[in-house]
Backbone atoms as SQL, in Angstrom:
CREATE TABLE atoms (id INTEGER PRIMARY KEY, chain TEXT, resi INTEGER, resn TEXT, atom TEXT, x REAL, y REAL, z REAL);
INSERT INTO atoms VALUES
  (1, 'A', 1, 'UNK', 'N', 9.041, -44.370, 25.411),
  (2, 'A', 1, 'UNK', 'CA', 9.044, -42.936, 25.153),
  (3, 'A', 1, 'UNK', 'C', 9.756, -42.276, 26.259),
  (4, 'A', 2, 'UNK', 'N', 10.797, -41.397, 25.998),
  (5, 'A', 2, 'UNK', 'CA', 11.617, -40.786, 26.992),
  (6, 'A', 2, 'UNK', 'C', 10.775, -39.582, 27.622),
  (7, 'A', 3, 'UNK', 'N', 11.339, -39.219, 28.845),
  (8, 'A', 3, 'UNK', 'CA', 10.691, -38.082, 29.529),
  (9, 'A', 3, 'UNK', 'C', 10.690, -36.780, 28.710),
  (10, 'A', 4, 'UNK', 'N', 11.714, -36.702, 27.879),
  (11, 'A', 4, 'UNK', 'CA', 11.941, -35.414, 27.087),
  (12, 'A', 4, 'UNK', 'C', 10.757, -35.372, 26.091),
  (13, 'A', 5, 'UNK', 'N', 10.393, -36.448, 25.425),
  (14, 'A', 5, 'UNK', 'CA', 9.278, -36.367, 24.510),
  (15, 'A', 5, 'UNK', 'C', 7.978, -36.217, 25.121),
  (16, 'A', 6, 'UNK', 'N', 7.774, -36.733, 26.336),
  (17, 'A', 6, 'UNK', 'CA', 6.533, -36.631, 27.067),
  (18, 'A', 6, 'UNK', 'C', 6.325, -35.122, 27.503),
  (19, 'A', 7, 'UNK', 'N', 7.409, -34.467, 27.917),
  (20, 'A', 7, 'UNK', 'CA', 7.261, -33.045, 28.278),
  (21, 'A', 7, 'UNK', 'C', 6.992, -32.275, 27.038),
  (22, 'A', 8, 'UNK', 'N', 7.583, -32.571, 25.951),
  (23, 'A', 8, 'UNK', 'CA', 7.367, -31.804, 24.672),
  (24, 'A', 8, 'UNK', 'C', 5.888, -31.998, 24.214),
  (25, 'A', 9, 'UNK', 'N', 5.302, -33.105, 24.504),
  (26, 'A', 9, 'UNK', 'CA', 3.875, -33.277, 24.133),
  (27, 'A', 9, 'UNK', 'C', 3.021, -32.293, 24.835),
  (28, 'A', 10, 'UNK', 'N', 3.308, -31.835, 26.030),
  (29, 'A', 10, 'UNK', 'CA', 2.606, -30.865, 26.817),
  (30, 'A', 10, 'UNK', 'C', 2.667, -29.528, 26.227),
  (31, 'A', 11, 'UNK', 'N', 3.520, -29.317, 25.294),
  (32, 'A', 11, 'UNK', 'CA', 3.552, -27.933, 24.631),
  (33, 'A', 11, 'UNK', 'C', 2.389, -27.716, 23.705),
  (34, 'A', 12, 'UNK', 'N', 1.728, -28.786, 23.282),
  (35, 'A', 12, 'UNK', 'CA', 0.542, -28.648, 22.387),
  (36, 'A', 12, 'UNK', 'C', -0.718, -28.332, 23.288),
  (37, 'A', 13, 'UNK', 'N', -1.429, -27.200, 22.916),
  (38, 'A', 13, 'UNK', 'CA', -2.681, -26.904, 23.591),
  (39, 'A', 13, 'UNK', 'C', -3.694, -28.006, 23.498),
  (40, 'A', 14, 'UNK', 'N', -3.751, -28.699, 22.371),
  (41, 'A', 14, 'UNK', 'CA', -4.656, -29.801, 22.223),
  (42, 'A', 14, 'UNK', 'C', -4.429, -30.885, 23.285),
  (43, 'A', 15, 'UNK', 'N', -3.224, -31.285, 23.508),
  (44, 'A', 15, 'UNK', 'CA', -2.909, -32.260, 24.490),
  (45, 'A', 15, 'UNK', 'C', -3.261, -31.864, 25.873),
  (46, 'A', 16, 'UNK', 'N', -2.986, -30.543, 26.185),
  (47, 'A', 16, 'UNK', 'CA', -3.329, -30.082, 27.524),
  (48, 'A', 16, 'UNK', 'C', -4.774, -30.015, 27.771),
  (49, 'A', 17, 'UNK', 'N', -5.629, -29.583, 26.750),
  (50, 'A', 17, 'UNK', 'CA', -7.056, -29.579, 26.945),
  (51, 'A', 17, 'UNK', 'C', -7.633, -30.947, 26.938),
  (52, 'A', 18, 'UNK', 'N', -7.025, -31.882, 26.219),
  (53, 'A', 18, 'UNK', 'CA', -7.489, -33.281, 26.234),
  (54, 'A', 18, 'UNK', 'C', -7.337, -33.878, 27.642),
  (55, 'A', 19, 'UNK', 'N', -6.214, -33.499, 28.326),
  (56, 'A', 19, 'UNK', 'CA', -5.973, -33.997, 29.693),
  (57, 'A', 19, 'UNK', 'C', -7.001, -33.372, 30.598),
  (58, 'A', 20, 'UNK', 'N', -7.336, -32.088, 30.422),
  (59, 'A', 20, 'UNK', 'CA', -8.308, -31.351, 31.253),
  (60, 'A', 20, 'UNK', 'C', -9.675, -31.964, 31.017),
  (61, 'A', 21, 'UNK', 'N', -10.083, -32.360, 29.723),
  (62, 'A', 21, 'UNK', 'CA', -11.390, -33.015, 29.587),
  (63, 'A', 21, 'UNK', 'C', -11.463, -34.303, 30.225),
  (64, 'A', 22, 'UNK', 'N', -10.383, -35.042, 30.208),
  (65, 'A', 22, 'UNK', 'CA', -10.339, -36.362, 30.887),
  (66, 'A', 22, 'UNK', 'C', -10.472, -36.180, 32.424),
  (67, 'A', 23, 'UNK', 'N', -9.835, -35.125, 32.894),
  (68, 'A', 23, 'UNK', 'CA', -9.981, -34.843, 34.309),
  (69, 'A', 23, 'UNK', 'C', -11.350, -34.502, 34.739),
  (70, 'A', 24, 'UNK', 'N', -12.030, -33.633, 33.913),
  (71, 'A', 24, 'UNK', 'CA', -13.415, -33.185, 34.223),
  (72, 'A', 24, 'UNK', 'C', -14.322, -34.450, 34.158),
  (73, 'A', 25, 'UNK', 'N', -14.240, -35.115, 33.115),
  (74, 'A', 25, 'UNK', 'CA', -15.122, -36.374, 32.922),
  (75, 'A', 25, 'UNK', 'C', -14.954, -37.365, 33.976),
  (76, 'A', 26, 'UNK', 'N', -13.737, -37.697, 34.348),
  (77, 'A', 26, 'UNK', 'CA', -13.470, -38.694, 35.359),
  (78, 'A', 26, 'UNK', 'C', -13.906, -38.149, 36.725),
  (79, 'A', 27, 'UNK', 'N', -13.612, -36.949, 36.991),
  (80, 'A', 27, 'UNK', 'CA', -14.043, -36.357, 38.331),
  (81, 'A', 27, 'UNK', 'C', -15.505, -36.348, 38.504),
  (82, 'A', 28, 'UNK', 'N', -16.212, -35.829, 37.522),
  (83, 'A', 28, 'UNK', 'CA', -17.650, -35.719, 37.606),
  (84, 'A', 28, 'UNK', 'C', -18.282, -37.156, 37.713),
  (85, 'A', 29, 'UNK', 'N', -17.779, -38.091, 36.894),
  (86, 'A', 29, 'UNK', 'CA', -18.281, -39.425, 36.917),
  (87, 'A', 29, 'UNK', 'C', -18.083, -40.041, 38.350),
  (88, 'A', 30, 'UNK', 'N', -16.834, -40.003, 38.843),
  (89, 'A', 30, 'UNK', 'CA', -16.590, -40.625, 40.127),
  (90, 'A', 30, 'UNK', 'C', -17.288, -39.926, 41.337),
  (91, 'A', 31, 'UNK', 'N', -17.410, -38.674, 41.335),
  (92, 'A', 31, 'UNK', 'CA', -18.014, -37.897, 42.400),
  (93, 'A', 31, 'UNK', 'C', -19.540, -37.864, 42.373),
  (94, 'A', 32, 'UNK', 'N', -20.064, -37.729, 41.231),
  (95, 'A', 32, 'UNK', 'CA', -21.520, -37.570, 41.133),
  (96, 'A', 32, 'UNK', 'C', -22.225, -38.893, 40.828),
  (97, 'A', 33, 'UNK', 'N', -21.823, -39.481, 39.786),
  (98, 'A', 33, 'UNK', 'CA', -22.486, -40.743, 39.416),
  (99, 'A', 33, 'UNK', 'C', -22.297, -41.898, 40.401),
  (100, 'A', 34, 'UNK', 'N', -20.994, -42.222, 40.655),
  (101, 'A', 34, 'UNK', 'CA', -20.626, -43.236, 41.511),
  (102, 'A', 34, 'UNK', 'C', -20.770, -42.897, 42.974),
  (103, 'A', 35, 'UNK', 'N', -20.475, -41.626, 43.283),
  (104, 'A', 35, 'UNK', 'CA', -20.508, -41.141, 44.669),
  (105, 'A', 35, 'UNK', 'C', -21.928, -40.985, 45.204),
  (106, 'A', 36, 'UNK', 'N', -22.947, -40.884, 44.359),
  (107, 'A', 36, 'UNK', 'CA', -24.341, -40.770, 44.771),
  (108, 'A', 36, 'UNK', 'C', -24.500, -39.666, 45.806),
  (109, 'A', 37, 'UNK', 'N', -24.153, -38.463, 45.482),
  (110, 'A', 37, 'UNK', 'CA', -24.232, -37.365, 46.443),
  (111, 'A', 37, 'UNK', 'C', -25.580, -36.681, 46.413),
  (112, 'A', 38, 'UNK', 'N', -25.928, -35.972, 47.497),
  (113, 'A', 38, 'UNK', 'CA', -27.131, -35.219, 47.494),
  (114, 'A', 38, 'UNK', 'C', -27.023, -33.981, 46.498),
  (115, 'A', 39, 'UNK', 'N', -28.117, -33.401, 46.104),
  (116, 'A', 39, 'UNK', 'CA', -28.119, -32.296, 45.064),
  (117, 'A', 39, 'UNK', 'C', -27.260, -31.178, 45.471),
  (118, 'A', 40, 'UNK', 'N', -27.203, -30.590, 46.699),
  (119, 'A', 40, 'UNK', 'CA', -26.423, -29.472, 47.001),
  (120, 'A', 40, 'UNK', 'C', -24.921, -29.857, 46.828),
  (121, 'A', 41, 'UNK', 'N', -24.578, -31.071, 47.293),
  (122, 'A', 41, 'UNK', 'CA', -23.191, -31.436, 47.180),
  (123, 'A', 41, 'UNK', 'C', -22.746, -31.713, 45.724),
  (124, 'A', 42, 'UNK', 'N', -23.735, -32.093, 44.842),
  (125, 'A', 42, 'UNK', 'CA', -23.489, -32.290, 43.430),
  (126, 'A', 42, 'UNK', 'C', -23.146, -30.923, 42.783),
  (127, 'A', 43, 'UNK', 'N', -23.836, -29.861, 43.180),
  (128, 'A', 43, 'UNK', 'CA', -23.630, -28.545, 42.702),
  (129, 'A', 43, 'UNK', 'C', -22.252, -28.053, 43.098),
  (130, 'A', 44, 'UNK', 'N', -21.917, -28.212, 44.356),
  (131, 'A', 44, 'UNK', 'CA', -20.583, -27.813, 44.832),
  (132, 'A', 44, 'UNK', 'C', -19.385, -28.608, 44.084),
  (133, 'A', 45, 'UNK', 'N', -19.631, -29.852, 43.955),
  (134, 'A', 45, 'UNK', 'CA', -18.614, -30.692, 43.314),
  (135, 'A', 45, 'UNK', 'C', -18.486, -30.286, 41.803),
  (136, 'A', 46, 'UNK', 'N', -19.532, -30.023, 41.150),
  (137, 'A', 46, 'UNK', 'CA', -19.555, -29.611, 39.739),
  (138, 'A', 46, 'UNK', 'C', -18.762, -28.335, 39.589),
  (139, 'A', 47, 'UNK', 'N', -19.079, -27.320, 40.438),
  (140, 'A', 47, 'UNK', 'CA', -18.346, -26.004, 40.322),
  (141, 'A', 47, 'UNK', 'C', -16.862, -26.208, 40.589),
  (142, 'A', 48, 'UNK', 'N', -16.510, -26.977, 41.601),
  (143, 'A', 48, 'UNK', 'CA', -15.132, -27.248, 41.959),
  (144, 'A', 48, 'UNK', 'C', -14.412, -27.954, 40.704),
  (145, 'A', 49, 'UNK', 'N', -15.075, -28.928, 40.115),
  (146, 'A', 49, 'UNK', 'CA', -14.485, -29.616, 38.961),
  (147, 'A', 49, 'UNK', 'C', -14.296, -28.753, 37.733),
  (148, 'A', 50, 'UNK', 'N', -15.258, -27.865, 37.563),
  (149, 'A', 50, 'UNK', 'CA', -15.163, -26.909, 36.403),
  (150, 'A', 50, 'UNK', 'C', -14.021, -25.954, 36.642),
  (151, 'A', 51, 'UNK', 'N', -13.837, -25.503, 37.824),
  (152, 'A', 51, 'UNK', 'CA', -12.683, -24.680, 38.147),
  (153, 'A', 51, 'UNK', 'C', -11.393, -25.375, 37.913),
  (154, 'A', 52, 'UNK', 'N', -11.276, -26.679, 38.410),
  (155, 'A', 52, 'UNK', 'CA', -10.109, -27.445, 38.169),
  (156, 'A', 52, 'UNK', 'C', -9.929, -27.675, 36.658),
  (157, 'A', 53, 'UNK', 'N', -10.965, -27.888, 35.902),
  (158, 'A', 53, 'UNK', 'CA', -10.923, -28.109, 34.418),
  (159, 'A', 53, 'UNK', 'C', -10.189, -26.817, 33.791),
  (160, 'A', 54, 'UNK', 'N', -10.462, -25.697, 34.283),
  (161, 'A', 54, 'UNK', 'CA', -9.913, -24.449, 33.707),
  (162, 'A', 54, 'UNK', 'C', -8.428, -24.295, 34.179),
  (163, 'A', 55, 'UNK', 'N', -8.129, -24.828, 35.389),
  (164, 'A', 55, 'UNK', 'CA', -6.758, -24.682, 35.898),
  (165, 'A', 55, 'UNK', 'C', -5.777, -25.622, 35.341),
  (166, 'A', 56, 'UNK', 'N', -6.154, -26.836, 35.105),
  (167, 'A', 56, 'UNK', 'CA', -5.306, -27.897, 34.592),
  (168, 'A', 56, 'UNK', 'C', -4.459, -27.459, 33.406),
  (169, 'A', 57, 'UNK', 'N', -5.049, -27.006, 32.366),
  (170, 'A', 57, 'UNK', 'CA', -4.230, -26.611, 31.213),
  (171, 'A', 57, 'UNK', 'C', -3.191, -25.459, 31.531),
  (172, 'A', 58, 'UNK', 'N', -3.575, -24.567, 32.405),
  (173, 'A', 58, 'UNK', 'CA', -2.654, -23.504, 32.790),
  (174, 'A', 58, 'UNK', 'C', -1.530, -24.076, 33.608),
  (175, 'A', 59, 'UNK', 'N', -1.826, -24.964, 34.561),
  (176, 'A', 59, 'UNK', 'CA', -0.690, -25.641, 35.303),
  (177, 'A', 59, 'UNK', 'C', 0.287, -26.431, 34.447),
  (178, 'A', 60, 'UNK', 'N', -0.373, -27.113, 33.376),
  (179, 'A', 60, 'UNK', 'CA', 0.554, -27.927, 32.582),
  (180, 'A', 60, 'UNK', 'C', 1.423, -27.031, 31.730),
  (181, 'A', 61, 'UNK', 'N', 0.865, -25.854, 31.253),
  (182, 'A', 61, 'UNK', 'CA', 1.636, -24.962, 30.439),
  (183, 'A', 61, 'UNK', 'C', 2.773, -24.329, 31.327),
  (184, 'A', 62, 'UNK', 'N', 2.505, -24.012, 32.565),
  (185, 'A', 62, 'UNK', 'CA', 3.491, -23.597, 33.478),
  (186, 'A', 62, 'UNK', 'C', 4.589, -24.574, 33.694),
  (187, 'A', 63, 'UNK', 'N', 4.199, -25.836, 33.814),
  (188, 'A', 63, 'UNK', 'CA', 5.180, -26.877, 33.994),
  (189, 'A', 63, 'UNK', 'C', 6.074, -26.965, 32.786),
  (190, 'A', 64, 'UNK', 'N', 5.551, -26.888, 31.539),
  (191, 'A', 64, 'UNK', 'CA', 6.396, -26.932, 30.429),
  (192, 'A', 64, 'UNK', 'C', 7.297, -25.754, 30.283),
  (193, 'A', 65, 'UNK', 'N', 6.769, -24.581, 30.622),
  (194, 'A', 65, 'UNK', 'CA', 7.641, -23.350, 30.565),
  (195, 'A', 65, 'UNK', 'C', 8.729, -23.415, 31.632),
  (196, 'A', 66, 'UNK', 'N', 8.544, -24.076, 32.750),
  (197, 'A', 66, 'UNK', 'CA', 9.593, -24.121, 33.790),
  (198, 'A', 66, 'UNK', 'C', 10.539, -25.308, 33.633),
  (199, 'A', 67, 'UNK', 'N', 10.252, -26.222, 32.688),
  (200, 'A', 67, 'UNK', 'CA', 11.091, -27.366, 32.495),
  (201, 'A', 67, 'UNK', 'C', 12.504, -26.869, 31.964),
  (202, 'A', 68, 'UNK', 'N', 13.513, -27.569, 32.360),
  (203, 'A', 68, 'UNK', 'CA', 14.941, -27.267, 31.936),
  (204, 'A', 68, 'UNK', 'C', 14.961, -27.357, 30.365),
  (205, 'A', 69, 'UNK', 'N', 15.937, -26.609, 29.862),
  (206, 'A', 69, 'UNK', 'CA', 16.098, -26.584, 28.335),
  (207, 'A', 69, 'UNK', 'C', 16.386, -27.904, 27.709),
  (208, 'A', 70, 'UNK', 'N', 16.936, -28.832, 28.423),
  (209, 'A', 70, 'UNK', 'CA', 17.261, -30.177, 27.762),
  (210, 'A', 70, 'UNK', 'C', 15.961, -30.941, 27.541),
  (211, 'A', 71, 'UNK', 'N', 14.911, -30.551, 28.160),
  (212, 'A', 71, 'UNK', 'CA', 13.588, -31.131, 27.839),
  (213, 'A', 71, 'UNK', 'C', 12.982, -30.434, 26.642);
Protein backbone atom coordinates (compact mmCIF):
# COMPACT_ATOMS: atom_id res chain seq x y z
CA UNK A 1 0.00 0.00 0.00
CA UNK A 2 1.51 3.33 -1.00
CA UNK A 3 1.87 6.33 1.27
CA UNK A 4 -0.73 8.16 -0.81
CA UNK A 5 -3.45 5.62 -0.05
CA UNK A 6 -2.50 5.52 3.64
CA UNK A 7 -2.86 9.28 3.99
CA UNK A 8 -6.19 9.13 2.17
CA UNK A 9 -7.42 6.54 4.69
CA UNK A 10 -7.03 9.16 7.41
CA UNK A 11 -9.65 11.35 5.69
CA UNK A 12 -12.34 9.04 7.06
CA UNK A 13 -13.58 10.00 10.55
CA UNK A 14 -14.19 6.32 11.26
CA UNK A 15 -10.50 5.50 10.74
CA UNK A 16 -9.36 8.46 12.87
CA UNK A 17 -11.66 7.50 15.75
CA UNK A 18 -10.65 3.85 15.47
CA UNK A 19 -7.01 4.90 15.90
CA UNK A 20 -8.03 7.04 18.90
CA UNK A 21 -9.89 4.10 20.50
CA UNK A 22 -6.83 1.88 20.02
CA UNK A 23 -4.68 4.60 21.60
CA UNK A 24 -7.00 4.89 24.59
CA UNK A 25 -7.32 1.16 25.14
CA UNK A 26 -3.60 0.49 24.80
CA UNK A 27 -2.61 3.42 27.00
CA UNK A 28 -5.01 2.57 29.78
CA UNK A 29 -4.10 -1.11 29.68
CA UNK A 30 -0.35 -0.51 29.78
CA UNK A 31 -0.41 2.28 32.36
CA UNK A 32 -3.10 1.07 34.75
CA UNK A 33 -3.37 -2.71 34.43
CA UNK A 34 0.24 -3.58 33.67
CA UNK A 35 1.74 -0.58 35.44
CA UNK A 36 0.04 -1.34 38.77
CA UNK A 37 -0.20 2.32 39.78
CA UNK A 38 -1.66 3.65 43.03
CA UNK A 39 -5.22 5.03 42.88
CA UNK A 40 -4.34 8.79 42.61
CA UNK A 41 -1.92 8.06 39.79
CA UNK A 42 -4.55 5.95 38.03
CA UNK A 43 -6.96 8.90 38.10
CA UNK A 44 -4.32 11.25 36.68
CA UNK A 45 -3.35 8.78 33.96
CA UNK A 46 -6.99 8.19 33.02
CA UNK A 47 -7.66 11.92 32.67
CA UNK A 48 -4.52 12.38 30.58
CA UNK A 49 -5.40 9.44 28.32
CA UNK A 50 -8.96 10.68 27.78
CA UNK A 51 -7.63 14.11 26.78
CA UNK A 52 -5.22 12.39 24.38
CA UNK A 53 -8.13 10.31 23.05
CA UNK A 54 -9.92 13.53 22.11
CA UNK A 55 -6.80 15.14 20.61
CA UNK A 56 -5.65 12.24 18.40
CA UNK A 57 -8.48 12.50 15.79
CA UNK A 58 -8.03 16.27 15.58
CA UNK A 59 -4.29 15.90 15.07
CA UNK A 60 -4.79 13.28 12.35
CA UNK A 61 -7.34 15.51 10.61
CA UNK A 62 -4.86 18.39 10.71
CA UNK A 63 -2.19 16.12 9.25
CA UNK A 64 -4.45 15.12 6.37
CA UNK A 65 -5.40 18.75 5.70
CA UNK A 66 -1.75 19.83 5.64
CA UNK A 67 -0.62 17.00 3.35
CA UNK A 68 0.50 18.05 -0.15
CA UNK A 69 -2.07 17.76 -2.91
CA UNK A 70 -0.37 14.72 -4.50
CA UNK A 71 -1.40 12.77 -1.40
